[in-house]
Coordinates of C-alpha atoms in Angstrom, one line a residue:
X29 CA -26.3 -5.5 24.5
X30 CA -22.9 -7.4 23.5
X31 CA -20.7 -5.5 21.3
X32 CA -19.2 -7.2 18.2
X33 CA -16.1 -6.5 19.6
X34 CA -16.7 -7.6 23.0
X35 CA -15.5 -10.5 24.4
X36 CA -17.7 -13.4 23.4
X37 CA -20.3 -14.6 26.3
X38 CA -19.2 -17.9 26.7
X39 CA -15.8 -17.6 27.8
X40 CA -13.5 -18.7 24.9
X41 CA -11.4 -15.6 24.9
X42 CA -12.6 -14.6 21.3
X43 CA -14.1 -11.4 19.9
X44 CA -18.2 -11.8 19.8
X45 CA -17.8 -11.5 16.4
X46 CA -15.7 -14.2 15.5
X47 CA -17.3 -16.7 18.1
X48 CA -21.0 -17.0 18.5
X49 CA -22.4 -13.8 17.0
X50 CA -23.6 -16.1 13.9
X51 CA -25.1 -18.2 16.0
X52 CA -27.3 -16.1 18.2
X53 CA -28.4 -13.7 15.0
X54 CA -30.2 -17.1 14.1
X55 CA -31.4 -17.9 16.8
X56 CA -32.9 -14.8 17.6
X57 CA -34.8 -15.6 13.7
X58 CA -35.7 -19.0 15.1
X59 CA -37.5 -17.6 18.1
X60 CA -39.7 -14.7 15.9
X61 CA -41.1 -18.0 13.9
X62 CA -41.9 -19.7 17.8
X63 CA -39.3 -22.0 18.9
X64 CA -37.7 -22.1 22.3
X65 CA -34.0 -21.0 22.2
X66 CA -31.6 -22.5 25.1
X67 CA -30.3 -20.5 27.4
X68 CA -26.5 -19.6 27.3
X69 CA -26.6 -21.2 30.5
X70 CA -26.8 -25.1 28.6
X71 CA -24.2 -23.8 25.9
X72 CA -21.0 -25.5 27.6
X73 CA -17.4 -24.7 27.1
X74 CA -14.8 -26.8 25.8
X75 CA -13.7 -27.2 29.3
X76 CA -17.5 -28.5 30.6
X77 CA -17.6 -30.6 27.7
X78 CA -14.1 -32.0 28.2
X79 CA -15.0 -32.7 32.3
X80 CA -18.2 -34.3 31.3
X81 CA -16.2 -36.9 28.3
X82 CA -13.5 -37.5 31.5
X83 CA -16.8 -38.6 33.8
X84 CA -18.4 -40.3 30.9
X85 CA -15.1 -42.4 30.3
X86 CA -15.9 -44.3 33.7
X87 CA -19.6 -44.6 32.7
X88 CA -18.2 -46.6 30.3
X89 CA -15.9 -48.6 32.3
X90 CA -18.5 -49.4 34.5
X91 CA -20.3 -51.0 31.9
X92 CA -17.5 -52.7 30.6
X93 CA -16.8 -53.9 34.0
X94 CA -20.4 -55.7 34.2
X95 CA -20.8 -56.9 30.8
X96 CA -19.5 -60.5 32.0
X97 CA -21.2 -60.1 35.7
X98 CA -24.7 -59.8 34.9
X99 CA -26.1 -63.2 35.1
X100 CA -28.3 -65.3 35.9
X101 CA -28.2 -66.4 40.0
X102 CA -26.9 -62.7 41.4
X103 CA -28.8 -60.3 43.4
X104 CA -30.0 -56.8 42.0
X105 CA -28.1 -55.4 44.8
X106 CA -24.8 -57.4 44.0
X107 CA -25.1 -54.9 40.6
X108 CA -25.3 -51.9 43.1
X109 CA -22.1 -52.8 44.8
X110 CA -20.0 -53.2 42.1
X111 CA -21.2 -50.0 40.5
X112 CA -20.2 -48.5 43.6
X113 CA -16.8 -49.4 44.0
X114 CA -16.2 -49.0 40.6
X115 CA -16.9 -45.6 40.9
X116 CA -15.2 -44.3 44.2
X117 CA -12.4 -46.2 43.1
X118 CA -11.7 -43.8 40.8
X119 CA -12.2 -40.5 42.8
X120 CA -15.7 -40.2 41.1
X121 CA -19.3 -40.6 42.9
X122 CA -22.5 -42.4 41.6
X123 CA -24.8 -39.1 41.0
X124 CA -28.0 -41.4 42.1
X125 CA -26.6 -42.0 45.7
X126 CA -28.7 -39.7 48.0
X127 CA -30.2 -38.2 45.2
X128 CA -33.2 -36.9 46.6
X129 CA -33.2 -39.7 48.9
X130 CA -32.2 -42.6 46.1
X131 CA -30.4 -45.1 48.9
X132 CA -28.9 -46.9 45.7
X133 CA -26.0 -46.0 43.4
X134 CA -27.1 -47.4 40.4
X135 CA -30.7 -48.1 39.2
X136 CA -31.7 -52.2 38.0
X137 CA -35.2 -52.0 36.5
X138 CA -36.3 -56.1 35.7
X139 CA -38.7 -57.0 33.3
X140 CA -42.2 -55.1 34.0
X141 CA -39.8 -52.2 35.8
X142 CA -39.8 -48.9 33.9
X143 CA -37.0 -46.9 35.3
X144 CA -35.9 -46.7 38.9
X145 CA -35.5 -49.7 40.2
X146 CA -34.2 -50.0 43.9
X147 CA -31.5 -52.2 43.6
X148 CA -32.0 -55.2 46.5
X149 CA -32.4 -59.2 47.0
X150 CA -34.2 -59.7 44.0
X151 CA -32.3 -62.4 42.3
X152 CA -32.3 -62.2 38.0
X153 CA -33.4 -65.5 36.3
X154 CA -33.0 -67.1 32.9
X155 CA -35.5 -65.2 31.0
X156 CA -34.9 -61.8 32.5
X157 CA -34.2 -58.7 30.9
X158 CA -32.3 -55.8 33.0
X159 CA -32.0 -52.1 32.3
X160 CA -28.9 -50.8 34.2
X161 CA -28.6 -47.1 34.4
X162 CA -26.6 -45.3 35.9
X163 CA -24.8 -41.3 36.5
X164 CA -21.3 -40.8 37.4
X165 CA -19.9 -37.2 38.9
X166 CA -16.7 -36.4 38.4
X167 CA -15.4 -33.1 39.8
X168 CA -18.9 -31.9 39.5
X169 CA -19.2 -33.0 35.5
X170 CA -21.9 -35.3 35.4
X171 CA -22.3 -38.2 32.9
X172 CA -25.7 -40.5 32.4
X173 CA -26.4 -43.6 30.7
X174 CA -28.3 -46.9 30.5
X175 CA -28.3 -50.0 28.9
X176 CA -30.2 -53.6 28.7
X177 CA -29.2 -57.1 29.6
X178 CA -30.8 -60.0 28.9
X179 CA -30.8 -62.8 31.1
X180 CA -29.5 -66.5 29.9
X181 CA -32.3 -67.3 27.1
X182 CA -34.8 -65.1 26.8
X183 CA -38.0 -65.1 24.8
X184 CA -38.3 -63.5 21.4
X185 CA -40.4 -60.7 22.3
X186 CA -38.4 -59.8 24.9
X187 CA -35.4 -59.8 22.5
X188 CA -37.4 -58.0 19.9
X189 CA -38.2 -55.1 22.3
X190 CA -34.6 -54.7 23.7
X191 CA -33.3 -54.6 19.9
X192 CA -36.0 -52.6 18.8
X193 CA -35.8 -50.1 21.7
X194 CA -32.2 -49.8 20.9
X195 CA -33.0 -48.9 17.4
X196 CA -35.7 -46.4 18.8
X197 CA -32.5 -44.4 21.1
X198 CA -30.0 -44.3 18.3
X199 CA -33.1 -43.3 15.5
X200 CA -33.7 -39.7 18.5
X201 CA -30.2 -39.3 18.4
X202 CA -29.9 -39.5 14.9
X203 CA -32.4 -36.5 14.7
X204 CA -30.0 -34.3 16.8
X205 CA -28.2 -31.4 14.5
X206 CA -27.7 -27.7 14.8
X207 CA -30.6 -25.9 14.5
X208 CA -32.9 -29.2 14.3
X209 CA -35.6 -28.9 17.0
X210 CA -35.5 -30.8 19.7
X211 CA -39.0 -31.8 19.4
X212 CA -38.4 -33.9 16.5
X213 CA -36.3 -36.5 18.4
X214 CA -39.4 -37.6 19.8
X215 CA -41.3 -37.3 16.5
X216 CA -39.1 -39.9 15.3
X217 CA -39.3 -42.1 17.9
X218 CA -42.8 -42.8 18.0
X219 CA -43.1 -43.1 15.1
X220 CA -40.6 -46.2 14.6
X221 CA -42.2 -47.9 17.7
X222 CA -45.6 -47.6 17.3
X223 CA -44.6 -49.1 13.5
X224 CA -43.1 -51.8 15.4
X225 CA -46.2 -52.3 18.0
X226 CA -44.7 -50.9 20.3
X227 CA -45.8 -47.9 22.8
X228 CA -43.5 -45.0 24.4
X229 CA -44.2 -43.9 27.8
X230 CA -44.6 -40.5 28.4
X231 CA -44.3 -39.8 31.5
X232 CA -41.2 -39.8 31.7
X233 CA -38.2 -38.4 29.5
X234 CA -34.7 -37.2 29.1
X235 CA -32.6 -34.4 30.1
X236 CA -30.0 -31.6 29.7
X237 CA -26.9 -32.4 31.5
X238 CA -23.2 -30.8 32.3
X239 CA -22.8 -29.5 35.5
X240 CA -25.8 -30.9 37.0
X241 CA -27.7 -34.2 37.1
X242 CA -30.8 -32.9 35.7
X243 CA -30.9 -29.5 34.4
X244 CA -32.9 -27.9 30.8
X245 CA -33.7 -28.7 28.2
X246 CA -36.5 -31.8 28.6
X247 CA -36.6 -34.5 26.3
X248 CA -39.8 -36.0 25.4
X249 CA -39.7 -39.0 23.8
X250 CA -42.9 -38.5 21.8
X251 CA -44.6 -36.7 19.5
X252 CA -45.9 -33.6 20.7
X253 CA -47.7 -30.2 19.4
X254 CA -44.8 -28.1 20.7
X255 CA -42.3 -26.4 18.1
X256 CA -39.7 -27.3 20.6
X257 CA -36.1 -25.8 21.6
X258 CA -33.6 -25.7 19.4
X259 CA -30.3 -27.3 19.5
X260 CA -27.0 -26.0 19.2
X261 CA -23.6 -27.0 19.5
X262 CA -22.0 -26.9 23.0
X263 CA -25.8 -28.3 24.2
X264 CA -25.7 -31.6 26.3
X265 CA -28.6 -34.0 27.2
X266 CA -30.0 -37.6 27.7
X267 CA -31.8 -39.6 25.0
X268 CA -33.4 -42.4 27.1
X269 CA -36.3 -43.9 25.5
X270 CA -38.9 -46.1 27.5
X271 CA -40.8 -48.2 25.3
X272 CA -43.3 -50.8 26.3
X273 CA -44.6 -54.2 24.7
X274 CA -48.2 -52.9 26.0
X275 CA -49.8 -49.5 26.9
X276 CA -47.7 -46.5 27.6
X277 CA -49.3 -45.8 30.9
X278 CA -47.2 -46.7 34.4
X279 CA -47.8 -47.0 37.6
X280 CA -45.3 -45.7 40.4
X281 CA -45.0 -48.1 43.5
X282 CA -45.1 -47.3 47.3
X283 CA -41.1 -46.8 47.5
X284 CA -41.6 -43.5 46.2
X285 CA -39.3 -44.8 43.2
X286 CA -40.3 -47.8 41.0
X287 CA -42.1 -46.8 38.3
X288 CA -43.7 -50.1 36.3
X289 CA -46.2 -50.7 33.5
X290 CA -49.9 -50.2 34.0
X291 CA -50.1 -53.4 32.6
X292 CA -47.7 -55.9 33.5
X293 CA -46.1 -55.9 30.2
X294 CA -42.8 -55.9 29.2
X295 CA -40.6 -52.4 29.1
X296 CA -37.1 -51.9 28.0
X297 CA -34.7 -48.2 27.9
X298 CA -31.4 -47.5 27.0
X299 CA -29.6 -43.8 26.8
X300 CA -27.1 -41.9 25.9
X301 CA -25.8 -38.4 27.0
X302 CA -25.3 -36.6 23.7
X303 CA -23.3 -33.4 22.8
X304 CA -24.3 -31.3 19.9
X305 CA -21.6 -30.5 17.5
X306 CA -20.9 -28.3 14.9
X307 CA -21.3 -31.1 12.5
X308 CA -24.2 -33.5 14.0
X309 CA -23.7 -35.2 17.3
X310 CA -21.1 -36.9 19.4
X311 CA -22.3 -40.1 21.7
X312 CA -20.3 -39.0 24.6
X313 CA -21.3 -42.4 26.8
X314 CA -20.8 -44.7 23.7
X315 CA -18.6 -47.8 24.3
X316 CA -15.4 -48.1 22.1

């Protein structure tokens, strides 16, 4: 049992009393009525959070550096290369190289593609529209983000669905707020895309990170049943919906990676790693 006195738990120096004492006599309300309380674990310092803005400063530049590159005539794998270099050439690594096997440093999901697509030959056309995600560590502070590209002149339902998913990502983030449950981010996505004809996989779904590519809490980006964890400044995580023209169902390929729609249709993502603040959120991956 911590001591109001004490030296607070998470490393800022201060008496318990005058540091996070509030905070946990809340929580410890919140989880009597049911809801899932984070771990102290996912509560970062100022000194996580400051490593993980420094990494998500060349996630940024990355994406900077491609806006004017990604057209129509280069290879998916041309994409991977530059992401690359980009990266090491600032002392940092791309997170997704030897992930688990991941061969690739960047992921380029076309079209039909979900999420984690193996960059390669695959050349974009006129028409296409490109998801580019990627995950920079940086002295072990990890950073994650995605965004679309469309392709020379695309049709308008593929426009529609990479404005409309945008509008889906930044509608979850704009449900993030001390003390909001995390479940509602999903709420509040579905709701906006199914209103727009639009379905959200669920299979997939975003993700606490800090000091680790992947770590709690799990971000569903639908509705669900579950009261949810509740969010508190000092958490980080991913807000990367997946939403589909078609059904919500997908399909994985034989790479062990790939992941497409059931049906052939159209998906789009983008993300965001997002910090909880005292006051609401702060878009740590969001260009200047």
């Amino acid at each position: 049992m911590r001591l109001r006195n004490d030296l607070c738990w998470c490393g800022s120096g201060k008496k318990y009393k005058k540091c996070h004492l509030h905070m946990d006599e809340k929580l410890k309300i919140l989880s009597k009525e049911g809801y899932e309380i984070p771990d102290h674990r996912i509560i970062y310092s100022d000194e996580i959070i400051e490593g993980v803005r420094k990494s998500s400063e060349i996630t940024k530049g990355i994406f900077k550096y491609l806006e004017d590159k990604i057209v129509a005539g280069i290879k998916t794998s041309d994409i991977d290369r530059w992401v690359h270099d980009y990266t090491v050439e600032r002392n940092a690594l791309p997170a997704t190289l030897g992930y688990n096997g991941f061969t690739k440093s960047c992921c380029t999901s076309v079209n039909d593609v979900v999420c984690h697509g193996i960059p390669s030959d695959e050349v974009l056309k006129d028409g296409d529209i490109i998801n580019i995600d990627l995950t920079t560590n940086l002295d072990g502070y990890f950073s994650d983000s995605s965004r679309m590209y469309m392709i020379g002149e695309v049709s308008e339902e593929a426009r529609r669905l990479v404005e409309e998913t945008y509008e889906c990502m930044m509608i979850g983030i704009g449900e993030v707020k001390p003390y909001n449950t995390i479940s509602n981010i999903g709420k509040a996505i579905e709701k906006y895309a199914i209103k727009k004809g639009y379905s959200v996989v669920e299979a997939l779904g975003g993700h606490g990170i800090g000091v680790k590519f992947h770590e709690e809490p799990f971000i569903n980006h639908f509705e669900t049943d579950e009261l949810g964890m509740i969010m508190v400044p000092g958490m980080m995580f991913t807000i990367e919906p997946m939403i589909n023209e078609g059904s919500f169902d997908v399909k994985m390929l034989d790479d062990g990676w790939t992941i497409k729609t059931i049906d052939g249709s159209l998906s789009a993502q983008w993300e965001h790693t997002i910090l909880v603040t005292e006051e609401g959120y702060e878009i740590l991956t969001l260009l200047d």
